[in-house]
Coordinates of C-alpha atoms and ligand atoms in Angstrom, one line a residue:
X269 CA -3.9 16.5 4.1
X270 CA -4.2 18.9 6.7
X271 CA -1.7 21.8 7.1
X272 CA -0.4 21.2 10.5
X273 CA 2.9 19.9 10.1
X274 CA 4.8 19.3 13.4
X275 CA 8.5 18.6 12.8
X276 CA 10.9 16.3 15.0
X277 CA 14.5 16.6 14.4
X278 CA 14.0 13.4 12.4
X279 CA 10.1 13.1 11.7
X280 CA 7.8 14.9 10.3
X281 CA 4.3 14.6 11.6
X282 CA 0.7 15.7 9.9
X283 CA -2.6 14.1 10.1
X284 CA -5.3 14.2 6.8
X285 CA -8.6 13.6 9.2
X286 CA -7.7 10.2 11.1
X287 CA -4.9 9.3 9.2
X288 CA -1.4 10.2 10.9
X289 CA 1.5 10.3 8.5
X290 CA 4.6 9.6 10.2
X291 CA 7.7 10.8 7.4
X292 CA 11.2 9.6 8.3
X293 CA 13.2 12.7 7.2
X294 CA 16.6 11.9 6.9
X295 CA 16.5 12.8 3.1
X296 CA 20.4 13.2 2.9
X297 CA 21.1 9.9 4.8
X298 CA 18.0 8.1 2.9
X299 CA 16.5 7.8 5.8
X300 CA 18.7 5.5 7.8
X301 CA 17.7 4.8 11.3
X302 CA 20.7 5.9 13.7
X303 CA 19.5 6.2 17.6
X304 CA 18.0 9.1 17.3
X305 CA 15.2 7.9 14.6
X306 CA 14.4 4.9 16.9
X307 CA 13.6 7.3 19.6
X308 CA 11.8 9.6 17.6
X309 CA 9.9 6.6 16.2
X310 CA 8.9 4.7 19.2
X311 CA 7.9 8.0 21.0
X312 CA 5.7 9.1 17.8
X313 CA 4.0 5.3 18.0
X314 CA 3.5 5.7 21.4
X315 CA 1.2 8.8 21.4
X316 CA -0.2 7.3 18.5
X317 CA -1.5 4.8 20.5
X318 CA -2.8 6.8 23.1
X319 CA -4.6 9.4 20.5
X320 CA -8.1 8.1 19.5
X321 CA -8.3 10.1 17.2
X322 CA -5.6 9.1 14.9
X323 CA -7.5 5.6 13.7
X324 CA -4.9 4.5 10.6
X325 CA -1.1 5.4 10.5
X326 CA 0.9 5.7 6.8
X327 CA 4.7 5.6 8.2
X328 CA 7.3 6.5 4.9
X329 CA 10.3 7.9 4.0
X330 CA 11.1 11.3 2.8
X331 CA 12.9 12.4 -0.8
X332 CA 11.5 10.0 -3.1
X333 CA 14.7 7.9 -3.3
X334 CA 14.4 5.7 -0.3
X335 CA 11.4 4.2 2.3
X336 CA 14.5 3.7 4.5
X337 CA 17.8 2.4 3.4
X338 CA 18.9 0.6 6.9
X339 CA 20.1 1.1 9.9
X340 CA 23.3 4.3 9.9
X341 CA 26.2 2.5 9.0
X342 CA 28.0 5.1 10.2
X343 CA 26.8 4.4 14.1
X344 CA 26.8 0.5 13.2
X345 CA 30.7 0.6 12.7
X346 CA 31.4 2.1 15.7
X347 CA 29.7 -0.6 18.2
X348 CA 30.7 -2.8 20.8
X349 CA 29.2 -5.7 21.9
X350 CA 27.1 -4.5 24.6
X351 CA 25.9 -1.2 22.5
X352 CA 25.0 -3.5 19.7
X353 CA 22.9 -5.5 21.9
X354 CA 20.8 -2.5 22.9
X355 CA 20.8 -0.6 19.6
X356 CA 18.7 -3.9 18.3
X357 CA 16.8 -4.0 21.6
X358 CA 16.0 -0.4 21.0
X359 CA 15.1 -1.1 17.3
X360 CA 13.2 -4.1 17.9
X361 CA 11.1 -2.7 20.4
X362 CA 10.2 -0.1 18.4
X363 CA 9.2 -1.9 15.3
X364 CA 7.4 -4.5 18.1
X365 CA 5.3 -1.1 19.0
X366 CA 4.2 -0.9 15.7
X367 CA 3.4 -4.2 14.9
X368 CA 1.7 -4.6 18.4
X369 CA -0.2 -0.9 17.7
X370 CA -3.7 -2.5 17.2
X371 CA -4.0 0.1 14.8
X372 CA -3.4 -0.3 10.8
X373 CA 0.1 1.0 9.8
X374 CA 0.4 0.9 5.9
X375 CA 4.4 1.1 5.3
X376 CA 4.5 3.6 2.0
X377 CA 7.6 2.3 -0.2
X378 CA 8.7 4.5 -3.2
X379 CA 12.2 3.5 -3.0
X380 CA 14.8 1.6 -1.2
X381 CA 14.0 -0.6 2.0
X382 CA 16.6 -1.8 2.5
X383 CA 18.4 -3.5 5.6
X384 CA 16.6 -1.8 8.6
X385 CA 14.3 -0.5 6.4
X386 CA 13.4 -3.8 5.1
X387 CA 12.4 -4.7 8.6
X388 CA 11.0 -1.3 9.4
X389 CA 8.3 -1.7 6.7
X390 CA 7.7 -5.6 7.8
X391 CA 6.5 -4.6 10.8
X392 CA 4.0 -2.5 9.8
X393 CA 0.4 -3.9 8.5
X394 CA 0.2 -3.8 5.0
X395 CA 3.4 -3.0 2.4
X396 CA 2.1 -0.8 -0.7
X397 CA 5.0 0.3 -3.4
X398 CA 6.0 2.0 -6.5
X399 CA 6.7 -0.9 -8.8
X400 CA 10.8 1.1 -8.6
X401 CA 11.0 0.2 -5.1
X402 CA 13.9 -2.4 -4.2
X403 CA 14.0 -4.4 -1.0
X404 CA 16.7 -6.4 0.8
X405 CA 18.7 -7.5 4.1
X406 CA 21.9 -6.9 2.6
X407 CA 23.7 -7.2 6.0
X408 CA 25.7 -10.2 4.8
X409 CA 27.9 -7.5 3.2
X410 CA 28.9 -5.8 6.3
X411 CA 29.8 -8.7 8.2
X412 CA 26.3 -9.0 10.2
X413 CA 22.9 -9.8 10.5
X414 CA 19.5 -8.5 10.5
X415 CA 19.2 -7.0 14.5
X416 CA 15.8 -5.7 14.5
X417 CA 13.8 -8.3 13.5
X418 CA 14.3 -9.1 9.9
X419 CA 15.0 -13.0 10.2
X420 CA 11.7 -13.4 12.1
X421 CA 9.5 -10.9 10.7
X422 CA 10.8 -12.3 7.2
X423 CA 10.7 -16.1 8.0
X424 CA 7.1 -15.5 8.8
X425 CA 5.8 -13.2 5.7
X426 CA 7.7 -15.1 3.1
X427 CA 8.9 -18.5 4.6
X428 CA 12.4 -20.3 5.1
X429 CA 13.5 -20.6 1.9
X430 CA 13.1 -16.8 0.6
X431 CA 14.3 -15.7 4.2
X432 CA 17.4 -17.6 3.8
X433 CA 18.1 -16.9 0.7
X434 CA 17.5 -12.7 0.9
X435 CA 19.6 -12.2 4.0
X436 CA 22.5 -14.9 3.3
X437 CA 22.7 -13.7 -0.2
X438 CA 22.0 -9.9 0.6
X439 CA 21.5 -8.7 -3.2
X440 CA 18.4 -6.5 -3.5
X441 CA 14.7 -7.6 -5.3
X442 CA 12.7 -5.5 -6.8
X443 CA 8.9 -5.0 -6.0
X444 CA 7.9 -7.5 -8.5
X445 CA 9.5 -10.2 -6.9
X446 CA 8.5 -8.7 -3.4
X447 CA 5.3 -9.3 -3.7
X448 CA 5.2 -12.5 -5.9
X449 CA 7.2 -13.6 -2.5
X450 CA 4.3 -12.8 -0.3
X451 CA 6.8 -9.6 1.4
X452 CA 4.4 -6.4 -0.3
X453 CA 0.5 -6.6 -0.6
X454 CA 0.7 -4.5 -3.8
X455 CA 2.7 -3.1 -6.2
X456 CA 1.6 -0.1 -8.4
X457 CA 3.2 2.3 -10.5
X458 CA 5.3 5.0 -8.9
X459 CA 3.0 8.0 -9.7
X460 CA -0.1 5.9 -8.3
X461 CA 2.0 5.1 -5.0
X462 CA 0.3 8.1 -3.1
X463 CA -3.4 7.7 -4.2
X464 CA -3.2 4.0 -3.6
X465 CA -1.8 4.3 0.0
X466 CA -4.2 7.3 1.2
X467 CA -7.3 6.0 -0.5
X468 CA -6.5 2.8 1.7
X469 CA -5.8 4.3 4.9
X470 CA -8.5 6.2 4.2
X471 CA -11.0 3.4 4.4
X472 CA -9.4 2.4 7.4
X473 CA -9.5 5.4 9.2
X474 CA -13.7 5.2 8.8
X475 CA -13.8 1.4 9.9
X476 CA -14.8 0.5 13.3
X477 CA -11.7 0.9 15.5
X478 CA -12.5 -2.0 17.5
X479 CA -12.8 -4.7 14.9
X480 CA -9.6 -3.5 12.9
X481 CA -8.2 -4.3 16.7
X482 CA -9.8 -7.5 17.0
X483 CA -8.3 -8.3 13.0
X484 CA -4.8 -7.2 14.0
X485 CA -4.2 -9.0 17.6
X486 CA -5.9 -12.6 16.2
X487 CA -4.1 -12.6 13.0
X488 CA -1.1 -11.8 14.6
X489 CA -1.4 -13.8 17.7
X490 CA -2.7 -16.9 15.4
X491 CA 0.5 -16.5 13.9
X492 CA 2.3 -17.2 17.1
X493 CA 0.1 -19.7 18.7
X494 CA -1.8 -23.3 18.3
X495 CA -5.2 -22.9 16.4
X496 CA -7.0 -23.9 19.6
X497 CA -5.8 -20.9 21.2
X498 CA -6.0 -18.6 18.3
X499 CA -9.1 -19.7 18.2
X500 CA -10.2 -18.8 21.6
X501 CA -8.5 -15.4 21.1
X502 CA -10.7 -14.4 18.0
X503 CA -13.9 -15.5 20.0
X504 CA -12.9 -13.2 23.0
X505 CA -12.3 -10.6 20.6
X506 CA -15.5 -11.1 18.6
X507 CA -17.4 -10.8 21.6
X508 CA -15.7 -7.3 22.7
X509 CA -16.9 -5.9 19.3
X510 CA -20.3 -6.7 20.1
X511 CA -19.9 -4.4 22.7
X512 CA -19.6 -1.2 20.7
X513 CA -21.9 1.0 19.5
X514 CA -20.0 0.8 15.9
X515 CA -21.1 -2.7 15.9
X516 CA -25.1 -2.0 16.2
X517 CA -24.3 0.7 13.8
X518 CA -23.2 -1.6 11.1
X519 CA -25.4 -3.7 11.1
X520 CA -28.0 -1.5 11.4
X521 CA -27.2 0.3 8.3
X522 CA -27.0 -3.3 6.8
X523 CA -30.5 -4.1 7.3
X524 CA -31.5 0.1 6.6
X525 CA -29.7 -0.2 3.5
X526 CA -27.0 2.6 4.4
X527 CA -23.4 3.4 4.6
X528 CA -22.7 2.8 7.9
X529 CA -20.8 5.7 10.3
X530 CA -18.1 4.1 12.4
X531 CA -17.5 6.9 15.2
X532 CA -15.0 4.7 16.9
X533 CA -17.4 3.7 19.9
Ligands
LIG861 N1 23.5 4.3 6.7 C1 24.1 5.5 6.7 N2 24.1 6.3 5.6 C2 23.6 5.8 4.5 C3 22.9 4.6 4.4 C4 22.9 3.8 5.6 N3 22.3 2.6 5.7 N4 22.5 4.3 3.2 C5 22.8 5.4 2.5 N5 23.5 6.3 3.2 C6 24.0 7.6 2.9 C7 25.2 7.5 2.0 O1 26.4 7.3 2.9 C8 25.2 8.9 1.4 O2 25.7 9.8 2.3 P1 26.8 11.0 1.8 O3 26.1 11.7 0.7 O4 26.9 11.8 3.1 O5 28.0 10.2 1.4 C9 23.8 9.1 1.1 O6 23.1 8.3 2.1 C10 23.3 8.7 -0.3 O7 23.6 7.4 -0.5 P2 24.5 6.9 -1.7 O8 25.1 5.6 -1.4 O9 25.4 8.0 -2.2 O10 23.3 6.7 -2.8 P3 23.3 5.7 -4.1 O11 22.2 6.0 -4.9 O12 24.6 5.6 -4.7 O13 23.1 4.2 -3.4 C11 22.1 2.6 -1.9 C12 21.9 3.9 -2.7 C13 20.8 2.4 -1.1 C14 22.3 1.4 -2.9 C15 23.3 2.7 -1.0 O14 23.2 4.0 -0.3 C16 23.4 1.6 0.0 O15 23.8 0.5 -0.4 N6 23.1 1.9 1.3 C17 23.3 0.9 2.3 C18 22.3 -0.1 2.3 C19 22.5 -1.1 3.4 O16 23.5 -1.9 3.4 N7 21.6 -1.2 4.4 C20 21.7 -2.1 5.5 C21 22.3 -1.4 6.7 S1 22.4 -2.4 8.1

């Protein structure tokens, strides 16, 4: 990891080569997303998107005890109608940034992700966490629903049955179940959590830009679309790749019998 840490009231932000690391630092509150965090997020995702440089993303939570353990209850309680409506606007959009990134965003969960935090870490690429971590949409218990994406996001990972049954139920899962429900990519023991997640974003941070691009908008356009057109969407993005230089670079080093060097062009 580099030593240039630049802190946000509610982020901190340090890159290890290509690899941004996004930490929600909210330690206190474990991490829960009030206003402020949704600002600070969506801005963050935005010049991450605009930086060429930064070519994977690990987004996580600080103090070990939580990824993110929902949306501030504190600022929840004290909504009207009309200010709920755009504090899940303003959350979805957010999390919609990410997902829509065309970068890879590995959500790193050593703890609770819970409620928003649940859907924080669903909209991200890939879920890796500690096999302590618990997940849930435990908004029953307050009298509301998942606002920022969590019955969609969750439908879609982990079907109909498991989506109804998390958020009308609302009682936490651990990681186990997580991922035997399809909802984390891999569970490993807490003290591996780090290793596993950076030697991952690692490797995506020396693929070829363009073709983690082309992976990201097809699979997640497929998933919104007829196969006729998400089949037409991977051929337009197949073709693009062939455009890049990364492309004659890797296969090149193919036939040379090489590692290929992805320089993002
Ligand atoms: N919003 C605001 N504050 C939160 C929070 C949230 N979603 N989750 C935790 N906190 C705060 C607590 O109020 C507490 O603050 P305080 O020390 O100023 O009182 C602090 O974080 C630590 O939480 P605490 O409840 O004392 O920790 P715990 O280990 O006893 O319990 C949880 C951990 C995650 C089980 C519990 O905090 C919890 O249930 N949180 C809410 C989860 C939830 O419903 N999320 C969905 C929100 S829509």
């Amino acid at each position: 990891m580099s030593n240039t840490v630049t802190a946000h009231a509610h982020l901190l932000i340090e890159d290890s080569g290509n690899v941004r690391v996004v930490t929600i630092n909210r330690p206190d509150k474990l991490n829960a997303l009030n206003r402020a965090v949704l600002t600070e997020l969506d801005a963050e995702f935005a010049r991450i998107a605009a930086d060429p440089n930064v070519r994977a993303v690990v987004l996580r939570g600080a103090g070990g005890k939580a990824f993110v353990a929902g949306a501030d209850i504190g600022e929840l309680a004290a909504l009207n109608p009309i200010q709920a409506r755009d504090f899940s606007r303003c959350g979805q959009q957010m999390m919609r940034r990410i997902e829509t990134l065309g970068k890879p965003v590995i959500a790193m969960i050593g703890g609770f992700a819970l409620g928003g935090g649940m859907e924080l870490a669903m909209c991200c690429h890939l879920r890796i966490a500690a096999d302590t971590a618990k997940f849930g949409q435990p908004e029953i218990n307050l009298g509301v629903l998942p606002g920022f994406g969590g019955t969609q996001r969750l439908l879609r990972l982990a079907g109909r049955g498991a989506a109804l049954e998390l958020c009308l139920v609302g009682k936490p899962i651990d990681a186990q179940r997580a991922y035997e429900l399809g909802i984390v990519n891999r569970v490993v023991p807490l003290d591996q959590l780090e290793e596993a997640v950076f030697k991952l974003a690692a490797q995506f941070a020396s693929a070829a830009p363009q073709a983690l691009r082309g992976i990201l908008d097809a699979i997640l356009v497929g998933g919104e679309c007829g196969i006729e057109a998400g089949l037409d969407y991977e051929t337009q993005a197949f073709a693009v790749c062939t455009s890049t230089s990364d492309m004659r670079e890797g296969t090149a080093a193919f036939l040379e019998r090489r590692k290929p060097v992805f320089r993002g062009d």
